[in-house]
Amino acid sequence: MFNDEQKLFQRLAPHLQRVLVVDAQPASVKLLQELLRTISTGQMWHAPTDAKAMQAVQMIDPQLIFVEHSGPGLDGARLARAIRRSDFPCRKAPIIMVTGEATAQTILGARDAGVHEFLRKPFTMKDLLRRLEAVALKPRDWVEAVQYVGPDRRRFNSAEYQGPRKRKTDARMTPDQARLLQALKIVRAAAGSLDDDWMQARRALATQALELQKAGVAVGDMKLVEAAAAMARLLPTEGSPDKSGLRVAIGALLTFMPKEEEAAAARAA
């Protein structure tokens, strides 16, 4: 057992070279840092508030972020959401929320903010290792949408979940078909945000253009590949977009939406 734990420490250590702990309570910070130092000799920083944390993530580019759910000047979900929607290099870094307020509302709020894992206080070294192993050694797909940016929520709390997918509808699709459907749904949602959230809509559309080209190749549909590439060409990194042309390109892509999904969306409208 000792050898197994040491091997796990060795595998985790490279992912713990720059760790940021966001918590207003010095005692909680000290305890967490002491546990982490038994695993890695990497550098650790502490920020007590949202504002200090945003400054720190720009300066140190953390590989891993621990954030308390709430405290004076601290809202963990709001901070996670801000990091995910930023242009910081660490915007995709694993975020673990730590709190004693383990209510369903708190957990769902953390998930929807883009948090990777949830660590309930008081916790043991075993609890910590399970979360670290989940975020460092079992990476999840990244979702770049408009309303949500973060790791695929279908594997939230993945330390306890070993299966590939959770939704019942996933069972009716191959992985490639599920990926294709999710990308098209994100494109559809982003189309409605071109005017009020252009920056995130552009980022979501650019990401899904790549996903759809990969999906098109996987399912052998070159028309889909061409349509996704056409949309990508209308996404400028700077300057004003041709939104009318972009809407036409999006409309062409959405013709690849499965008919049953179109019918479901029409019923919900």
mmCIF file of C-alpha atoms in Angstrom:
data_model
loop_
_atom_site.group_PDB
_atom_site.id
_atom_site.type_symbol
_atom_site.label_atom_id
_atom_site.label_comp_id
_atom_site.label_asym_id
_atom_site.label_seq_id
_atom_site.Cartn_x
_atom_site.Cartn_y
_atom_site.Cartn_z
ATOM 1 C CA MET A 1 0.000 0.000 0.000
ATOM 2 C CA PHE A 2 2.853 2.394 0.865
ATOM 3 C CA ASN A 3 4.525 1.759 -2.497
ATOM 4 C CA ASP A 4 1.228 2.326 -4.324
ATOM 5 C CA GLU A 5 0.766 5.670 -2.563
ATOM 6 C CA GLN A 6 4.309 6.755 -3.385
ATOM 7 C CA LYS A 7 3.752 5.872 -7.041
ATOM 8 C CA LEU A 8 0.596 7.977 -7.032
ATOM 9 C CA PHE A 9 2.521 10.882 -5.465
ATOM 10 C CA GLN A 10 5.096 10.620 -8.255
ATOM 11 C CA ARG A 11 2.398 10.717 -10.906
ATOM 12 C CA LEU A 12 0.657 13.693 -9.296
ATOM 13 C CA ALA A 13 3.746 15.790 -8.523
ATOM 14 C CA PRO A 14 4.263 17.181 -12.066
ATOM 15 C CA HIS A 15 0.706 18.544 -11.962
ATOM 16 C CA LEU A 16 1.290 20.342 -8.633
ATOM 17 C CA GLN A 17 4.231 22.584 -9.458
ATOM 18 C CA ARG A 18 2.152 25.793 -9.286
ATOM 19 C CA VAL A 19 -0.856 25.663 -6.976
ATOM 20 C CA LEU A 20 -3.097 28.565 -5.948
ATOM 21 C CA VAL A 21 -5.272 28.295 -2.829
ATOM 22 C CA VAL A 22 -8.064 30.874 -2.601
ATOM 23 C CA ASP A 23 -9.419 31.048 0.935
ATOM 24 C CA ALA A 24 -9.912 33.794 3.507
ATOM 25 C CA GLN A 25 -9.089 31.480 6.453
ATOM 26 C CA PRO A 26 -5.303 31.137 7.084
ATOM 27 C CA ALA A 27 -5.761 27.940 9.118
ATOM 28 C CA SER A 28 -7.574 26.217 6.259
ATOM 29 C CA VAL A 29 -4.914 27.347 3.799
ATOM 30 C CA LYS A 30 -2.120 26.062 6.031
ATOM 31 C CA LEU A 31 -3.735 22.636 6.446
ATOM 32 C CA LEU A 32 -4.270 22.177 2.719
ATOM 33 C CA GLN A 33 -0.761 23.356 1.865
ATOM 34 C CA GLU A 34 0.784 20.982 4.409
ATOM 35 C CA LEU A 35 -1.071 18.029 2.869
ATOM 36 C CA LEU A 36 -0.020 19.070 -0.629
ATOM 37 C CA ARG A 37 3.626 19.356 0.444
ATOM 38 C CA THR A 38 3.639 15.670 1.337
ATOM 39 C CA ILE A 39 2.949 15.003 -2.355
ATOM 40 C CA SER A 40 4.928 17.700 -4.157
ATOM 41 C CA THR A 41 7.648 20.275 -3.535
ATOM 42 C CA GLY A 42 6.055 22.644 -6.050
ATOM 43 C CA GLN A 43 5.315 26.297 -5.384
ATOM 44 C CA MET A 44 2.119 27.360 -3.636
ATOM 45 C CA TRP A 45 0.403 30.718 -3.434
ATOM 46 C CA HIS A 46 -2.474 32.023 -1.348
ATOM 47 C CA ALA A 47 -5.133 34.605 -2.224
ATOM 48 C CA PRO A 48 -7.821 35.617 0.312
ATOM 49 C CA THR A 49 -10.298 37.318 -2.068
ATOM 50 C CA ASP A 50 -11.649 37.205 -5.615
ATOM 51 C CA ALA A 51 -9.710 40.325 -6.583
ATOM 52 C CA LYS A 52 -6.395 38.991 -5.230
ATOM 53 C CA ALA A 53 -7.026 35.640 -6.908
ATOM 54 C CA MET A 54 -7.571 37.237 -10.323
ATOM 55 C CA GLN A 55 -4.284 39.111 -9.928
ATOM 56 C CA ALA A 56 -2.516 35.899 -8.881
ATOM 57 C CA VAL A 57 -3.757 33.779 -11.790
ATOM 58 C CA GLN A 58 -2.371 36.341 -14.229
ATOM 59 C CA MET A 59 1.038 36.375 -12.566
ATOM 60 C CA ILE A 60 1.656 32.716 -11.736
ATOM 61 C CA ASP A 61 -0.377 30.745 -14.329
ATOM 62 C CA PRO A 62 -1.382 28.032 -11.820
ATOM 63 C CA GLN A 63 -1.687 24.398 -12.847
ATOM 64 C CA LEU A 64 -4.291 23.789 -10.145
ATOM 65 C CA ILE A 65 -6.630 26.076 -8.196
ATOM 66 C CA PHE A 66 -8.370 25.348 -4.899
ATOM 67 C CA VAL A 67 -11.140 27.779 -4.038
ATOM 68 C CA GLU A 68 -13.304 28.095 -0.947
ATOM 69 C CA HIS A 69 -17.008 28.395 -1.696
ATOM 70 C CA SER A 70 -17.480 31.691 0.139
ATOM 71 C CA GLY A 71 -15.886 34.155 2.517
ATOM 72 C CA PRO A 72 -15.264 37.890 3.004
ATOM 73 C CA GLY A 73 -14.706 39.257 -0.495
ATOM 74 C CA LEU A 74 -14.854 35.749 -1.916
ATOM 75 C CA ASP A 75 -17.436 33.989 -4.064
ATOM 76 C CA GLY A 76 -15.924 30.753 -5.342
ATOM 77 C CA ALA A 77 -18.478 30.125 -8.085
ATOM 78 C CA ARG A 78 -18.191 33.686 -9.371
ATOM 79 C CA LEU A 79 -14.403 33.415 -9.384
ATOM 80 C CA ALA A 80 -14.448 30.095 -11.260
ATOM 81 C CA ARG A 81 -16.789 31.545 -13.864
ATOM 82 C CA ALA A 82 -14.569 34.604 -14.334
ATOM 83 C CA ILE A 83 -11.457 32.458 -14.827
ATOM 84 C CA ARG A 84 -13.221 30.210 -17.331
ATOM 85 C CA ARG A 85 -14.368 33.198 -19.406
ATOM 86 C CA SER A 86 -11.028 34.993 -19.263
ATOM 87 C CA ASP A 87 -8.162 34.957 -21.742
ATOM 88 C CA PHE A 88 -5.680 33.735 -19.106
ATOM 89 C CA PRO A 89 -3.475 30.763 -20.091
ATOM 90 C CA CYS A 90 -4.795 28.959 -16.987
ATOM 91 C CA ARG A 91 -8.484 29.334 -17.897
ATOM 92 C CA LYS A 92 -8.739 25.547 -18.383
ATOM 93 C CA ALA A 93 -6.746 24.644 -15.260
ATOM 94 C CA PRO A 94 -8.519 22.251 -12.856
ATOM 95 C CA ILE A 95 -10.483 24.019 -10.128
ATOM 96 C CA ILE A 96 -11.417 22.174 -6.937
ATOM 97 C CA MET A 97 -14.004 23.842 -4.709
ATOM 98 C CA VAL A 98 -13.526 23.252 -0.977
ATOM 99 C CA THR A 99 -16.308 23.930 1.522
ATOM 100 C CA GLY A 100 -18.268 22.645 4.486
ATOM 101 C CA GLU A 101 -21.521 23.756 2.814
ATOM 102 C CA ALA A 102 -22.104 20.544 0.897
ATOM 103 C CA THR A 103 -25.714 21.222 -0.096
ATOM 104 C CA ALA A 104 -27.180 20.182 -3.435
ATOM 105 C CA GLN A 105 -27.474 23.853 -4.388
ATOM 106 C CA THR A 106 -23.797 24.483 -3.623
ATOM 107 C CA ILE A 107 -22.631 21.436 -5.571
ATOM 108 C CA LEU A 108 -24.775 22.236 -8.613
ATOM 109 C CA GLY A 109 -23.681 25.876 -8.491
ATOM 110 C CA ALA A 110 -20.036 24.808 -8.483
ATOM 111 C CA ARG A 111 -20.609 22.435 -11.382
ATOM 112 C CA ASP A 112 -22.363 25.074 -13.457
ATOM 113 C CA ALA A 113 -19.576 27.590 -12.766
ATOM 114 C CA GLY A 114 -17.010 25.273 -14.382
ATOM 115 C CA VAL A 115 -15.498 23.657 -11.287
ATOM 116 C CA HIS A 116 -13.875 20.258 -11.862
ATOM 117 C CA GLU A 117 -14.332 18.666 -8.434
ATOM 118 C CA PHE A 118 -15.908 19.327 -5.036
ATOM 119 C CA LEU A 119 -14.052 18.615 -1.776
ATOM 120 C CA ARG A 120 -16.136 18.584 1.376
ATOM 121 C CA LYS A 121 -14.739 19.720 4.734
ATOM 122 C CA PRO A 122 -13.526 18.109 6.883
ATOM 123 C CA PHE A 123 -11.537 15.972 4.463
ATOM 124 C CA THR A 124 -8.825 13.359 4.793
ATOM 125 C CA MET A 125 -5.664 12.795 2.774
ATOM 126 C CA LYS A 126 -7.512 9.991 0.991
ATOM 127 C CA ASP A 127 -10.304 12.393 -0.014
ATOM 128 C CA LEU A 128 -7.767 14.889 -1.317
ATOM 129 C CA LEU A 129 -5.888 12.250 -3.305
ATOM 130 C CA ARG A 130 -9.071 11.053 -4.970
ATOM 131 C CA ARG A 131 -9.853 14.582 -6.181
ATOM 132 C CA LEU A 132 -6.280 15.196 -7.304
ATOM 133 C CA GLU A 133 -6.214 11.921 -9.189
ATOM 134 C CA ALA A 134 -9.517 12.797 -10.877
ATOM 135 C CA VAL A 135 -8.423 16.235 -12.112
ATOM 136 C CA ALA A 136 -4.771 15.457 -12.909
ATOM 137 C CA LEU A 137 -4.840 11.905 -14.240
ATOM 138 C CA LYS A 138 -8.372 11.541 -15.636
ATOM 139 C CA PRO A 139 -8.906 14.635 -17.789
ATOM 140 C CA ARG A 140 -12.376 15.377 -19.116
ATOM 141 C CA ASP A 141 -13.494 16.927 -22.379
ATOM 142 C CA TRP A 142 -13.632 20.720 -22.411
ATOM 143 C CA VAL A 143 -16.931 22.418 -23.258
ATOM 144 C CA GLU A 144 -16.646 25.855 -24.863
ATOM 145 C CA ALA A 145 -20.220 27.118 -25.083
ATOM 146 C CA VAL A 146 -21.879 30.455 -24.329
ATOM 147 C CA GLN A 147 -23.879 29.768 -21.190
ATOM 148 C CA TYR A 148 -21.328 27.254 -19.906
ATOM 149 C CA VAL A 149 -17.524 27.097 -20.141
ATOM 150 C CA GLY A 150 -15.650 24.312 -18.377
ATOM 151 C CA PRO A 151 -15.129 20.561 -18.117
ATOM 152 C CA ASP A 152 -17.867 18.270 -19.381
ATOM 153 C CA ARG A 153 -20.454 18.272 -16.598
ATOM 154 C CA ARG A 154 -21.523 14.711 -17.368
ATOM 155 C CA ARG A 155 -18.495 13.542 -15.423
ATOM 156 C CA PHE A 156 -18.680 15.962 -12.509
ATOM 157 C CA ASN A 157 -17.420 14.279 -9.341
ATOM 158 C CA SER A 158 -15.669 11.815 -11.640
ATOM 159 C CA ALA A 159 -13.667 10.439 -8.736
ATOM 160 C CA GLU A 160 -16.775 8.432 -7.856
ATOM 161 C CA TYR A 161 -17.925 7.731 -11.422
ATOM 162 C CA GLN A 162 -16.192 5.223 -13.694
ATOM 163 C CA GLY A 163 -18.519 5.103 -16.734
ATOM 164 C CA PRO A 164 -18.021 7.130 -19.926
ATOM 165 C CA ARG A 165 -21.345 8.981 -19.978
ATOM 166 C CA LYS A 166 -24.324 9.629 -17.708
ATOM 167 C CA ARG A 167 -27.256 10.797 -19.831
ATOM 168 C CA LYS A 168 -29.817 8.206 -20.873
ATOM 169 C CA THR A 169 -29.850 9.617 -24.401
ATOM 170 C CA ASP A 170 -26.127 8.844 -24.746
ATOM 171 C CA ALA A 171 -26.952 5.139 -24.901
ATOM 172 C CA ARG A 172 -28.729 5.653 -28.236
ATOM 173 C CA MET A 173 -25.660 7.199 -29.898
ATOM 174 C CA THR A 174 -22.108 6.356 -30.708
ATOM 175 C CA PRO A 175 -19.500 8.637 -29.069
ATOM 176 C CA ASP A 176 -18.932 10.389 -32.428
ATOM 177 C CA GLN A 177 -22.655 11.019 -32.858
ATOM 178 C CA ALA A 178 -22.955 12.348 -29.295
ATOM 179 C CA ARG A 179 -20.012 14.700 -29.860
ATOM 180 C CA LEU A 180 -21.556 15.892 -33.129
ATOM 181 C CA LEU A 181 -24.923 16.584 -31.486
ATOM 182 C CA GLN A 182 -23.372 18.491 -28.599
ATOM 183 C CA ALA A 183 -21.310 20.660 -30.970
ATOM 184 C CA LEU A 184 -24.371 21.504 -33.072
ATOM 185 C CA LYS A 185 -26.366 22.409 -29.953
ATOM 186 C CA ILE A 186 -23.603 24.774 -28.869
ATOM 187 C CA VAL A 187 -23.524 26.355 -32.340
ATOM 188 C CA ARG A 188 -27.290 26.870 -32.154
ATOM 189 C CA ALA A 189 -27.028 28.498 -28.723
ATOM 190 C CA ALA A 190 -24.087 30.684 -29.788
ATOM 191 C CA ALA A 191 -26.092 31.935 -32.780
ATOM 192 C CA GLY A 192 -28.470 33.584 -30.326
ATOM 193 C CA SER A 193 -25.621 35.406 -28.579
ATOM 194 C CA LEU A 194 -23.838 37.002 -31.541
ATOM 195 C CA ASP A 195 -25.096 40.466 -30.575
ATOM 196 C CA ASP A 196 -25.045 40.401 -26.773
ATOM 197 C CA ASP A 197 -21.950 38.247 -26.049
ATOM 198 C CA TRP A 198 -19.877 38.285 -29.222
ATOM 199 C CA MET A 199 -16.512 37.450 -27.657
ATOM 200 C CA GLN A 200 -17.695 34.233 -26.008
ATOM 201 C CA ALA A 201 -19.941 33.384 -28.955
ATOM 202 C CA ARG A 202 -16.922 33.694 -31.281
ATOM 203 C CA ARG A 203 -14.800 31.507 -29.021
ATOM 204 C CA ALA A 204 -17.577 28.902 -28.756
ATOM 205 C CA LEU A 205 -18.157 28.864 -32.526
ATOM 206 C CA ALA A 206 -14.436 28.597 -33.299
ATOM 207 C CA THR A 207 -14.087 25.643 -30.929
ATOM 208 C CA GLN A 208 -17.161 23.890 -32.332
ATOM 209 C CA ALA A 209 -15.977 24.457 -35.907
ATOM 210 C CA LEU A 210 -12.945 22.322 -35.104
ATOM 211 C CA GLU A 211 -15.055 19.741 -33.269
ATOM 212 C CA LEU A 212 -17.464 19.489 -36.187
ATOM 213 C CA GLN A 213 -14.671 19.056 -38.710
ATOM 214 C CA LYS A 214 -13.283 16.198 -36.595
ATOM 215 C CA ALA A 215 -16.758 14.705 -36.222
ATOM 216 C CA GLY A 216 -17.385 15.012 -39.947
ATOM 217 C CA VAL A 217 -14.202 13.101 -40.707
ATOM 218 C CA ALA A 218 -15.087 10.457 -38.096
ATOM 219 C CA VAL A 219 -18.561 9.828 -39.530
ATOM 220 C CA GLY A 220 -17.421 10.183 -43.144
ATOM 221 C CA ASP A 221 -19.470 13.310 -43.950
ATOM 222 C CA MET A 222 -17.305 15.687 -45.982
ATOM 223 C CA LYS A 223 -20.200 18.110 -46.513
ATOM 224 C CA LEU A 224 -20.256 18.639 -42.757
ATOM 225 C CA VAL A 225 -16.491 19.198 -42.775
ATOM 226 C CA GLU A 226 -16.854 21.806 -45.520
ATOM 227 C CA ALA A 227 -19.740 23.582 -43.760
ATOM 228 C CA ALA A 228 -17.795 23.764 -40.485
ATOM 229 C CA ALA A 229 -14.722 25.112 -42.291
ATOM 230 C CA ALA A 230 -16.865 27.735 -44.047
ATOM 231 C CA MET A 231 -18.173 28.976 -40.701
ATOM 232 C CA ALA A 232 -14.653 29.061 -39.255
ATOM 233 C CA ARG A 233 -13.484 31.358 -42.059
ATOM 234 C CA LEU A 234 -16.088 33.933 -40.980
ATOM 235 C CA LEU A 235 -14.771 34.170 -37.394
ATOM 236 C CA PRO A 236 -12.229 37.012 -37.204
ATOM 237 C CA THR A 237 -9.873 37.074 -34.227
ATOM 238 C CA GLU A 238 -10.001 40.868 -34.348
ATOM 239 C CA GLY A 239 -12.331 43.476 -35.761
ATOM 240 C CA SER A 240 -16.016 43.313 -36.592
ATOM 241 C CA PRO A 241 -17.504 40.096 -37.952
ATOM 242 C CA ASP A 242 -19.767 39.727 -40.960
ATOM 243 C CA LYS A 243 -22.702 38.659 -38.819
ATOM 244 C CA SER A 244 -25.139 38.288 -41.695
ATOM 245 C CA GLY A 245 -22.754 35.961 -43.509
ATOM 246 C CA LEU A 246 -22.016 34.143 -40.265
ATOM 247 C CA ARG A 247 -25.715 33.525 -39.643
ATOM 248 C CA VAL A 248 -26.036 32.013 -43.101
ATOM 249 C CA ALA A 249 -23.050 29.724 -42.409
ATOM 250 C CA ILE A 250 -24.524 28.724 -39.044
ATOM 251 C CA GLY A 251 -27.861 27.968 -40.701
ATOM 252 C CA ALA A 252 -26.092 25.706 -43.181
ATOM 253 C CA LEU A 253 -24.405 23.845 -40.327
ATOM 254 C CA LEU A 254 -27.622 23.387 -38.408
ATOM 255 C CA THR A 255 -29.128 21.455 -41.328
ATOM 256 C CA PHE A 256 -26.979 18.586 -40.039
ATOM 257 C CA MET A 257 -28.942 18.545 -36.766
ATOM 258 C CA PRO A 258 -30.783 15.215 -36.302
ATOM 259 C CA LYS A 259 -34.463 15.560 -37.148
ATOM 260 C CA GLU A 260 -35.618 14.334 -33.726
ATOM 261 C CA GLU A 261 -33.529 17.037 -32.056
ATOM 262 C CA GLU A 262 -35.022 19.724 -34.315
ATOM 263 C CA ALA A 263 -38.497 18.495 -33.404
ATOM 264 C CA ALA A 264 -37.693 18.546 -29.684
ATOM 265 C CA ALA A 265 -36.339 22.103 -29.938
ATOM 266 C CA ALA A 266 -39.469 23.205 -31.807
ATOM 267 C CA ARG A 267 -41.712 21.740 -29.113
ATOM 268 C CA ALA A 268 -39.715 23.524 -26.389
ATOM 269 C CA ALA A 269 -39.863 26.894 -28.172
#
